[in-house]
mmCIF file of C-alpha atoms in Angstrom:
data_model
loop_
_atom_site.group_PDB
_atom_site.id
_atom_site.type_symbol
_atom_site.label_atom_id
_atom_site.label_comp_id
_atom_site.label_asym_id
_atom_site.label_seq_id
_atom_site.Cartn_x
_atom_site.Cartn_y
_atom_site.Cartn_z
ATOM 1 C CA MET Q 541 0.722 -42.999 -84.473
ATOM 2 C CA SER Q 542 -1.958 -45.617 -84.702
ATOM 3 C CA ALA Q 543 -1.860 -48.214 -81.956
ATOM 4 C CA ALA Q 544 -1.748 -51.955 -82.358
ATOM 5 C CA ALA Q 545 -4.310 -54.169 -80.696
ATOM 6 C CA ASP Q 546 -3.556 -55.292 -77.166
ATOM 7 C CA SER Q 547 -0.058 -56.725 -77.116
ATOM 8 C CA GLY Q 548 0.508 -60.416 -76.625
ATOM 9 C CA PRO Q 549 2.954 -61.703 -74.009
ATOM 10 C CA LEU Q 550 6.705 -61.308 -74.260
ATOM 11 C CA ARG Q 551 8.775 -64.500 -74.351
ATOM 12 C CA ILE Q 552 12.279 -64.279 -72.878
ATOM 13 C CA VAL Q 553 14.753 -66.028 -75.188
ATOM 14 C CA GLU Q 554 18.033 -64.967 -73.556
ATOM 15 C CA PRO Q 555 18.083 -62.907 -70.347
ATOM 16 C CA GLY Q 556 21.765 -61.948 -70.530
ATOM 17 C CA PRO Q 557 23.734 -61.539 -67.270
ATOM 18 C CA LEU Q 558 20.669 -60.224 -65.407
ATOM 19 C CA ALA Q 559 17.238 -59.058 -66.545
ATOM 20 C CA LEU Q 560 14.670 -57.852 -64.016
ATOM 21 C CA VAL Q 561 11.148 -56.503 -64.083
ATOM 22 C CA GLU Q 562 11.261 -52.997 -62.617
ATOM 23 C CA ASP Q 563 8.935 -50.031 -62.299
ATOM 24 C CA LEU Q 564 9.422 -46.863 -60.237
ATOM 25 C CA GLY Q 565 9.430 -48.781 -56.969
ATOM 26 C CA ARG Q 566 7.487 -49.141 -53.731
ATOM 27 C CA PRO Q 567 8.266 -46.125 -51.512
ATOM 28 C CA GLY Q 568 6.752 -45.798 -48.060
ATOM 29 C CA PHE Q 569 7.507 -49.205 -46.534
ATOM 30 C CA ALA Q 570 10.783 -48.517 -44.721
ATOM 31 C CA SER Q 571 8.975 -48.912 -41.381
ATOM 32 C CA VAL Q 572 8.438 -52.596 -42.190
ATOM 33 C CA GLY Q 573 11.966 -53.116 -43.510
ATOM 34 C CA VAL Q 574 11.284 -52.770 -47.243
ATOM 35 C CA SER Q 575 13.401 -50.492 -49.442
ATOM 36 C CA PRO Q 576 11.881 -48.546 -52.364
ATOM 37 C CA SER Q 577 13.674 -50.608 -55.050
ATOM 38 C CA GLY Q 578 12.617 -49.801 -58.659
ATOM 39 C CA ALA Q 579 14.604 -49.024 -61.803
ATOM 40 C CA LEU Q 580 18.118 -47.714 -61.125
ATOM 41 C CA ASP Q 581 17.956 -45.402 -64.162
ATOM 42 C CA ARG Q 582 14.498 -43.986 -63.607
ATOM 43 C CA GLY Q 583 14.910 -41.427 -66.369
ATOM 44 C CA ALA Q 584 15.577 -44.126 -68.955
ATOM 45 C CA LEU Q 585 12.530 -46.166 -67.907
ATOM 46 C CA ARG Q 586 10.319 -43.065 -67.872
ATOM 47 C CA LEU Q 587 11.485 -42.106 -71.357
ATOM 48 C CA ALA Q 588 10.926 -45.614 -72.749
ATOM 49 C CA ASN Q 589 7.409 -45.626 -71.309
ATOM 50 C CA ARG Q 590 6.589 -42.184 -72.693
ATOM 51 C CA LEU Q 591 7.755 -43.239 -76.162
ATOM 52 C CA VAL Q 592 5.135 -46.022 -76.303
ATOM 53 C CA GLY Q 593 2.329 -44.061 -74.637
ATOM 54 C CA ASN Q 594 2.522 -45.774 -71.249
ATOM 55 C CA ALA Q 595 2.276 -44.110 -67.885
ATOM 56 C CA GLU Q 596 5.818 -43.340 -66.696
ATOM 57 C CA SER Q 597 5.314 -45.743 -63.789
ATOM 58 C CA ALA Q 598 4.591 -48.791 -65.982
ATOM 59 C CA ALA Q 599 6.839 -51.798 -65.421
ATOM 60 C CA GLY Q 600 9.493 -52.666 -67.979
ATOM 61 C CA VAL Q 601 12.577 -54.859 -68.197
ATOM 62 C CA GLU Q 602 15.917 -53.687 -66.788
ATOM 63 C CA ILE Q 603 18.705 -55.318 -68.847
ATOM 64 C CA LEU Q 604 22.221 -55.564 -67.433
ATOM 65 C CA LEU Q 605 25.071 -55.459 -69.993
ATOM 66 C CA GLY Q 606 23.014 -56.646 -72.964
ATOM 67 C CA GLY Q 607 23.068 -60.221 -74.226
ATOM 68 C CA PHE Q 608 19.273 -60.070 -74.108
ATOM 69 C CA ALA Q 609 16.728 -61.477 -76.546
ATOM 70 C CA ALA Q 610 12.933 -61.657 -76.403
ATOM 71 C CA ARG Q 611 10.157 -62.656 -78.803
ATOM 72 C CA PHE Q 612 6.893 -60.756 -79.168
ATOM 73 C CA GLU Q 613 4.001 -63.235 -79.167
ATOM 74 C CA GLY Q 614 1.645 -60.568 -80.447
ATOM 75 C CA PRO Q 615 1.903 -57.165 -82.174
ATOM 76 C CA ALA Q 616 3.495 -54.632 -79.854
ATOM 77 C CA TRP Q 617 4.952 -51.163 -79.727
ATOM 78 C CA PHE Q 618 8.186 -51.070 -77.753
ATOM 79 C CA ALA Q 619 11.181 -48.853 -77.021
ATOM 80 C CA VAL Q 620 14.643 -49.437 -75.553
ATOM 81 C CA CYS Q 621 16.379 -46.603 -73.668
ATOM 82 C CA GLY Q 622 19.374 -46.212 -71.404
ATOM 83 C CA ALA Q 623 22.855 -47.485 -72.184
ATOM 84 C CA PRO Q 624 23.542 -47.207 -75.943
ATOM 85 C CA SER Q 625 23.324 -50.725 -77.377
ATOM 86 C CA ARG Q 626 23.011 -52.258 -80.837
ATOM 87 C CA LEU Q 627 19.380 -53.270 -81.308
ATOM 88 C CA LEU Q 628 18.127 -55.820 -83.833
ATOM 89 C CA LEU Q 629 14.513 -56.693 -84.635
ATOM 90 C CA ASP Q 630 14.470 -59.891 -86.688
ATOM 91 C CA GLY Q 631 18.026 -59.061 -87.705
ATOM 92 C CA HIS Q 632 17.274 -55.496 -88.798
ATOM 93 C CA PRO Q 633 18.983 -52.654 -86.893
ATOM 94 C CA LEU Q 634 16.889 -50.251 -84.847
ATOM 95 C CA ASP Q 635 17.665 -46.922 -83.223
ATOM 96 C CA PRO Q 636 17.490 -46.717 -79.428
ATOM 97 C CA HIS Q 637 15.261 -44.100 -77.800
ATOM 98 C CA THR Q 638 12.566 -44.509 -80.472
ATOM 99 C CA ALA Q 639 9.276 -46.410 -80.580
ATOM 100 C CA ALA Q 640 9.014 -49.359 -82.983
ATOM 101 C CA LEU Q 641 6.201 -51.760 -83.869
ATOM 102 C CA ALA Q 642 6.970 -55.482 -83.656
ATOM 103 C CA ALA Q 643 4.952 -58.037 -85.596
ATOM 104 C CA PRO Q 644 3.834 -61.267 -83.890
ATOM 105 C CA GLY Q 645 6.800 -63.620 -83.632
ATOM 106 C CA ALA Q 646 9.414 -60.886 -84.094
ATOM 107 C CA GLU Q 647 12.578 -61.258 -82.017
ATOM 108 C CA LEU Q 648 14.356 -58.335 -80.378
ATOM 109 C CA ARG Q 649 18.051 -58.550 -79.502
ATOM 110 C CA VAL Q 650 19.891 -56.076 -77.272
ATOM 111 C CA ALA Q 651 23.692 -56.293 -77.565
ATOM 112 C CA GLN Q 652 26.267 -55.373 -74.956
ATOM 113 C CA PRO Q 653 26.262 -51.572 -74.631
ATOM 114 C CA SER Q 654 29.176 -49.549 -75.939
ATOM 115 C CA GLU Q 655 28.931 -47.285 -72.887
ATOM 116 C CA GLY Q 656 27.000 -47.538 -69.669
ATOM 117 C CA VAL Q 657 25.544 -50.632 -68.061
ATOM 118 C CA ARG Q 658 21.737 -50.843 -68.101
ATOM 119 C CA SER Q 659 19.104 -50.693 -70.824
ATOM 120 C CA TYR Q 660 15.336 -50.528 -70.340
ATOM 121 C CA LEU Q 661 12.717 -52.208 -72.499
ATOM 122 C CA ALA Q 662 9.195 -50.803 -72.338
ATOM 123 C CA VAL Q 663 6.281 -52.492 -74.122
ATOM 124 C CA ARG Q 664 3.022 -50.664 -74.735
ATOM 125 C CA GLY Q 665 0.670 -51.748 -71.959
ATOM 126 C CA GLY Q 666 3.506 -52.417 -69.515
ATOM 127 C CA VAL Q 667 4.736 -55.688 -68.067
ATOM 128 C CA ASP Q 668 1.713 -56.938 -66.112
ATOM 129 C CA VAL Q 669 3.165 -59.360 -63.555
ATOM 130 C CA GLU Q 670 1.672 -59.553 -60.061
ATOM 131 C CA ALA Q 671 2.376 -56.515 -57.899
ATOM 132 C CA VAL Q 672 3.853 -56.886 -54.417
ATOM 133 C CA LEU Q 673 3.183 -54.002 -52.000
ATOM 134 C CA GLY Q 674 1.977 -51.924 -54.916
ATOM 135 C CA SER Q 675 5.005 -52.457 -57.183
ATOM 136 C CA ARG Q 676 6.148 -54.941 -59.811
ATOM 137 C CA SER Q 677 9.809 -54.264 -59.062
ATOM 138 C CA ARG Q 678 12.327 -56.916 -58.087
ATOM 139 C CA ASP Q 679 14.143 -56.103 -54.843
ATOM 140 C CA THR Q 680 17.370 -58.078 -55.054
ATOM 141 C CA LEU Q 681 18.216 -57.643 -51.365
ATOM 142 C CA SER Q 682 14.927 -58.774 -49.825
ATOM 143 C CA GLY Q 683 13.806 -61.067 -52.667
ATOM 144 C CA LEU Q 684 10.487 -59.257 -53.065
ATOM 145 C CA GLY Q 685 8.852 -59.057 -56.482
ATOM 146 C CA PRO Q 686 9.197 -61.198 -59.603
ATOM 147 C CA GLU Q 687 12.160 -63.536 -59.912
ATOM 148 C CA PRO Q 688 15.053 -62.606 -62.222
ATOM 149 C CA LEU Q 689 14.054 -63.482 -65.763
ATOM 150 C CA ARG Q 690 15.083 -66.799 -67.285
ATOM 151 C CA ALA Q 691 15.005 -68.191 -70.808
ATOM 152 C CA GLY Q 692 11.494 -69.371 -71.586
ATOM 153 C CA ASP Q 693 9.712 -67.022 -69.177
ATOM 154 C CA LEU Q 694 6.496 -65.505 -70.524
ATOM 155 C CA LEU Q 695 5.743 -61.961 -69.401
ATOM 156 C CA PRO Q 696 2.113 -60.821 -69.650
ATOM 157 C CA ILE Q 697 1.533 -57.375 -71.129
ATOM 158 C CA GLY Q 698 -1.181 -55.066 -69.840
ATOM 159 C CA ALA Q 699 -4.157 -53.596 -71.669
ATOM 160 C CA GLU Q 700 -3.838 -50.886 -74.306
ATOM 161 C CA PRO Q 701 -3.339 -47.538 -72.536
ATOM 162 C CA PRO Q 702 -5.679 -44.652 -73.378
ATOM 163 C CA THR Q 703 -2.912 -42.404 -74.726
ATOM 164 C CA PRO Q 704 -1.608 -42.899 -78.288
ATOM 165 C CA VAL Q 705 1.960 -43.673 -79.259
ATOM 166 C CA PRO Q 706 3.515 -40.195 -79.670
ATOM 167 C CA ALA Q 707 4.576 -39.177 -83.168
ATOM 168 C CA VAL Q 708 8.220 -38.433 -82.327
ATOM 169 C CA ASP Q 709 11.080 -38.615 -84.834
ATOM 170 C CA PHE Q 710 13.952 -37.699 -82.530
ATOM 171 C CA VAL Q 711 14.483 -37.641 -78.776
ATOM 172 C CA PRO Q 712 17.540 -35.815 -77.379
ATOM 173 C CA PHE Q 713 19.368 -38.103 -74.980
ATOM 174 C CA VAL Q 714 22.705 -37.658 -73.228
ATOM 175 C CA GLU Q 715 24.653 -40.912 -73.496
ATOM 176 C CA PRO Q 716 27.146 -41.952 -70.806
ATOM 177 C CA GLY Q 717 30.628 -40.567 -71.440
ATOM 178 C CA ASP Q 718 34.204 -41.497 -70.556
ATOM 179 C CA GLY Q 719 35.149 -38.510 -68.403
ATOM 180 C CA PRO Q 720 34.503 -37.924 -64.709
ATOM 181 C CA VAL Q 721 30.806 -37.656 -63.890
ATOM 182 C CA GLU Q 722 29.878 -34.688 -61.700
ATOM 183 C CA LEU Q 723 27.319 -35.534 -59.035
ATOM 184 C CA ARG Q 724 25.585 -33.362 -56.467
ATOM 185 C CA ALA Q 725 25.595 -34.345 -52.809
ATOM 186 C CA TYR Q 726 24.619 -32.890 -49.430
ATOM 187 C CA ARG Q 727 26.577 -33.161 -46.201
ATOM 188 C CA GLY Q 728 25.349 -36.255 -44.402
ATOM 189 C CA PRO Q 729 23.891 -36.584 -40.918
ATOM 190 C CA ARG Q 730 27.257 -37.868 -39.603
ATOM 191 C CA ALA Q 731 29.532 -35.490 -41.488
ATOM 192 C CA ASP Q 732 30.716 -34.151 -38.134
ATOM 193 C CA TRP Q 733 32.196 -37.580 -37.366
ATOM 194 C CA PHE Q 734 34.901 -36.947 -40.000
ATOM 195 C CA THR Q 735 37.950 -34.711 -40.148
ATOM 196 C CA ALA Q 736 37.892 -31.487 -42.134
ATOM 197 C CA ALA Q 737 40.438 -33.085 -44.478
ATOM 198 C CA ALA Q 738 38.140 -36.063 -45.061
ATOM 199 C CA LEU Q 739 35.207 -33.819 -45.967
ATOM 200 C CA ASP Q 740 37.431 -31.786 -48.271
ATOM 201 C CA ALA Q 741 38.688 -34.975 -49.940
ATOM 202 C CA PHE Q 742 35.164 -36.295 -50.436
ATOM 203 C CA PHE Q 743 34.043 -33.145 -52.243
ATOM 204 C CA THR Q 744 37.204 -32.403 -54.254
ATOM 205 C CA ALA Q 745 38.877 -35.668 -55.286
ATOM 206 C CA GLU Q 746 38.022 -38.015 -58.130
ATOM 207 C CA TRP Q 747 36.598 -41.298 -56.857
ATOM 208 C CA ARG Q 748 36.813 -44.514 -58.848
ATOM 209 C CA VAL Q 749 33.930 -46.953 -59.103
ATOM 210 C CA SER Q 750 35.149 -50.331 -57.872
ATOM 211 C CA GLY Q 751 34.104 -53.767 -59.065
ATOM 212 C CA ASP Q 752 32.038 -54.155 -55.882
ATOM 213 C CA GLY Q 753 28.674 -52.858 -56.965
ATOM 214 C CA ASP Q 754 25.120 -53.963 -57.651
ATOM 215 C CA ARG Q 755 21.572 -52.692 -57.144
ATOM 216 C CA VAL Q 756 22.164 -52.465 -53.379
ATOM 217 C CA GLY Q 757 25.118 -50.105 -53.561
ATOM 218 C CA VAL Q 758 28.369 -49.133 -55.262
ATOM 219 C CA ARG Q 759 31.719 -49.149 -53.460
ATOM 220 C CA LEU Q 760 34.178 -46.394 -54.346
ATOM 221 C CA ASP Q 761 37.931 -46.838 -54.396
ATOM 222 C CA PRO Q 762 40.276 -44.331 -52.710
ATOM 223 C CA PRO Q 763 40.380 -41.100 -54.666
ATOM 224 C CA ARG Q 764 43.147 -39.690 -56.773
ATOM 225 C CA VAL Q 765 44.122 -36.160 -57.711
ATOM 226 C CA PRO Q 766 41.727 -34.815 -60.388
ATOM 227 C CA SER Q 767 43.114 -35.374 -63.876
ATOM 228 C CA HIS Q 768 42.453 -31.729 -64.744
ATOM 229 C CA ALA Q 769 44.637 -30.449 -61.859
ATOM 230 C CA ALA Q 770 47.700 -29.512 -63.918
ATOM 231 C CA GLY Q 771 51.011 -29.346 -62.143
ATOM 232 C CA VAL Q 772 49.869 -31.239 -59.065
ATOM 233 C CA ASP Q 773 51.986 -34.180 -57.986
ATOM 234 C CA PRO Q 774 50.155 -37.500 -57.645
ATOM 235 C CA ALA Q 775 48.918 -37.911 -54.103
ATOM 236 C CA PRO Q 776 48.747 -41.116 -52.073
ATOM 237 C CA PRO Q 777 45.295 -42.611 -51.575
ATOM 238 C CA LEU Q 778 43.189 -40.494 -49.269
ATOM 239 C CA LEU Q 779 40.986 -42.272 -46.749
ATOM 240 C CA LEU Q 780 38.011 -40.691 -45.053
ATOM 241 C CA GLU Q 781 39.381 -40.385 -41.540
ATOM 242 C CA ARG Q 782 36.983 -40.160 -38.630
ATOM 243 C CA THR Q 783 37.254 -38.000 -35.543
ATOM 244 C CA VAL Q 784 34.566 -40.040 -33.774
ATOM 245 C CA THR Q 785 35.518 -43.710 -33.720
ATOM 246 C CA ARG Q 786 32.896 -45.214 -31.431
ATOM 247 C CA GLU Q 787 30.334 -47.644 -32.770
ATOM 248 C CA LEU Q 788 27.189 -46.192 -34.291
ATOM 249 C CA PRO Q 789 23.849 -47.804 -33.438
ATOM 250 C CA SER Q 790 21.897 -48.770 -36.554
ATOM 251 C CA GLU Q 791 19.928 -45.846 -37.945
ATOM 252 C CA PRO Q 792 17.685 -45.271 -40.983
ATOM 253 C CA MET Q 793 19.269 -45.283 -44.445
ATOM 254 C CA VAL Q 794 18.043 -43.816 -47.733
ATOM 255 C CA ALA Q 795 19.007 -44.241 -51.368
ATOM 256 C CA GLY Q 796 21.969 -41.958 -52.019
ATOM 257 C CA GLY Q 797 23.351 -42.284 -48.509
ATOM 258 C CA VAL Q 798 27.154 -42.565 -48.558
ATOM 259 C CA GLN Q 799 28.246 -44.906 -45.789
ATOM 260 C CA VAL Q 800 31.906 -45.053 -44.795
ATOM 261 C CA SER Q 801 33.228 -48.410 -43.606
ATOM 262 C CA PRO Q 802 36.045 -48.727 -41.022
ATOM 263 C CA ASP Q 803 38.681 -48.852 -43.785
ATOM 264 C CA GLY Q 804 37.670 -45.334 -44.843
ATOM 265 C CA ARG Q 805 36.052 -46.354 -48.134
ATOM 266 C CA PRO Q 806 32.604 -45.025 -49.060
ATOM 267 C CA THR Q 807 29.644 -46.984 -50.416
ATOM 268 C CA VAL Q 808 26.779 -45.206 -52.180
ATOM 269 C CA LEU Q 809 23.470 -46.893 -51.374
ATOM 270 C CA LEU Q 810 21.144 -47.499 -54.324
ATOM 271 C CA ALA Q 811 17.528 -48.603 -54.849
ATOM 272 C CA ASP Q 812 17.709 -52.002 -53.101
ATOM 273 C CA HIS Q 813 19.578 -50.660 -50.072
ATOM 274 C CA PRO Q 814 18.965 -51.910 -46.513
ATOM 275 C CA VAL Q 815 16.668 -49.594 -44.591
ATOM 276 C CA THR Q 816 19.041 -49.375 -41.608
ATOM 277 C CA GLY Q 817 22.826 -49.355 -41.240
ATOM 278 C CA GLY Q 818 25.566 -48.953 -38.683
ATOM 279 C CA TYR Q 819 28.234 -47.090 -40.654
ATOM 280 C CA PRO Q 820 28.282 -43.272 -40.487
ATOM 281 C CA VAL Q 821 26.873 -41.405 -43.491
ATOM 282 C CA ILE Q 822 29.257 -38.682 -44.606
ATOM 283 C CA ALA Q 823 27.051 -37.410 -47.441
ATOM 284 C CA VAL Q 824 23.799 -38.029 -49.301
ATOM 285 C CA VAL Q 825 23.783 -37.965 -53.094
ATOM 286 C CA ALA Q 826 21.060 -35.675 -54.428
ATOM 287 C CA ASP Q 827 18.123 -37.535 -55.927
ATOM 288 C CA ARG Q 828 18.680 -35.914 -59.322
ATOM 289 C CA SER Q 829 22.185 -37.433 -59.475
ATOM 290 C CA LEU Q 830 21.303 -40.978 -58.423
ATOM 291 C CA ASP Q 831 20.334 -42.258 -61.885
ATOM 292 C CA ALA Q 832 23.938 -41.796 -63.019
ATOM 293 C CA PHE Q 833 25.038 -44.727 -60.845
ATOM 294 C CA ALA Q 834 22.936 -47.076 -62.988
ATOM 295 C CA GLN Q 835 25.339 -46.492 -65.893
ATOM 296 C CA LEU Q 836 28.736 -46.310 -64.160
ATOM 297 C CA ARG Q 837 31.160 -49.122 -64.962
ATOM 298 C CA PRO Q 838 34.056 -50.243 -62.763
ATOM 299 C CA GLY Q 839 36.887 -47.775 -63.283
ATOM 300 C CA SER Q 840 34.552 -44.863 -64.029
ATOM 301 C CA THR Q 841 35.349 -41.720 -62.077
ATOM 302 C CA VAL Q 842 33.006 -39.410 -60.212
ATOM 303 C CA LEU Q 843 33.345 -35.976 -58.652
ATOM 304 C CA PHE Q 844 31.026 -34.970 -55.818
ATOM 305 C CA ARG Q 845 30.006 -31.344 -55.657
ATOM 306 C CA HIS Q 846 27.989 -29.601 -52.945
ATOM 307 C CA ALA Q 847 24.290 -29.576 -53.813
#
């Protein structure tokens, strides 16, 4: 496809519940207390960037639960990927996961998604706010990076990239579903602090996503018997019981680490996680499964399987 001239800035009209500038993060700074941060659904941001000819690492806008509107101050190619949402450009419907050309003054609206949680807006040239420690991502725990977007904010867009907008008519994309999500996980560094029954429960039971979750981590409610286990009587909530009960000195944490608090409930650490923690880590979610947490709503169920 032919490319437009350098895009003008993007004016935020309505940010919705939370809209953040995110790229693929700032790895390598844990020694100074800084987490990697970056887009929670990295695959969605990468896809949106590829659709408009950007480098996969270009910064875009992470949109939480829709309610978002922005105006293009200049001509711009853009794409929205991630949670399936109704998209309108000047009132005309658009398909997600496709590149579209906006005229100067055109307004994009992203509605609340029908499934999932987060959508990603990429604009050709990338959002060109000031980088902090090599990344334009907002870290909600430390406060690093650009502030959460507000109505009236003007986001600069970078120069025209050297690659053209790909001529793509259809992009296969697996949308979030209603059933249990299977995730891969490894035994954690403190797995031996838990009973055999606790480890078995972690890797066999369905866990429910609680309402306590954000970019730092997602708390899981006590598991229940898998819905596909026919003929099994409902079991009482299973807690992750420890065999070692002494206090654990703070030790390094990574995204995907599953900490277990004293009440036996696990928390999966996400992109804005603290770099150290004092709760034992029973398991570590495989990197390839982490993006799924960006789209899990409270009440969603997950099944952990050995990686």
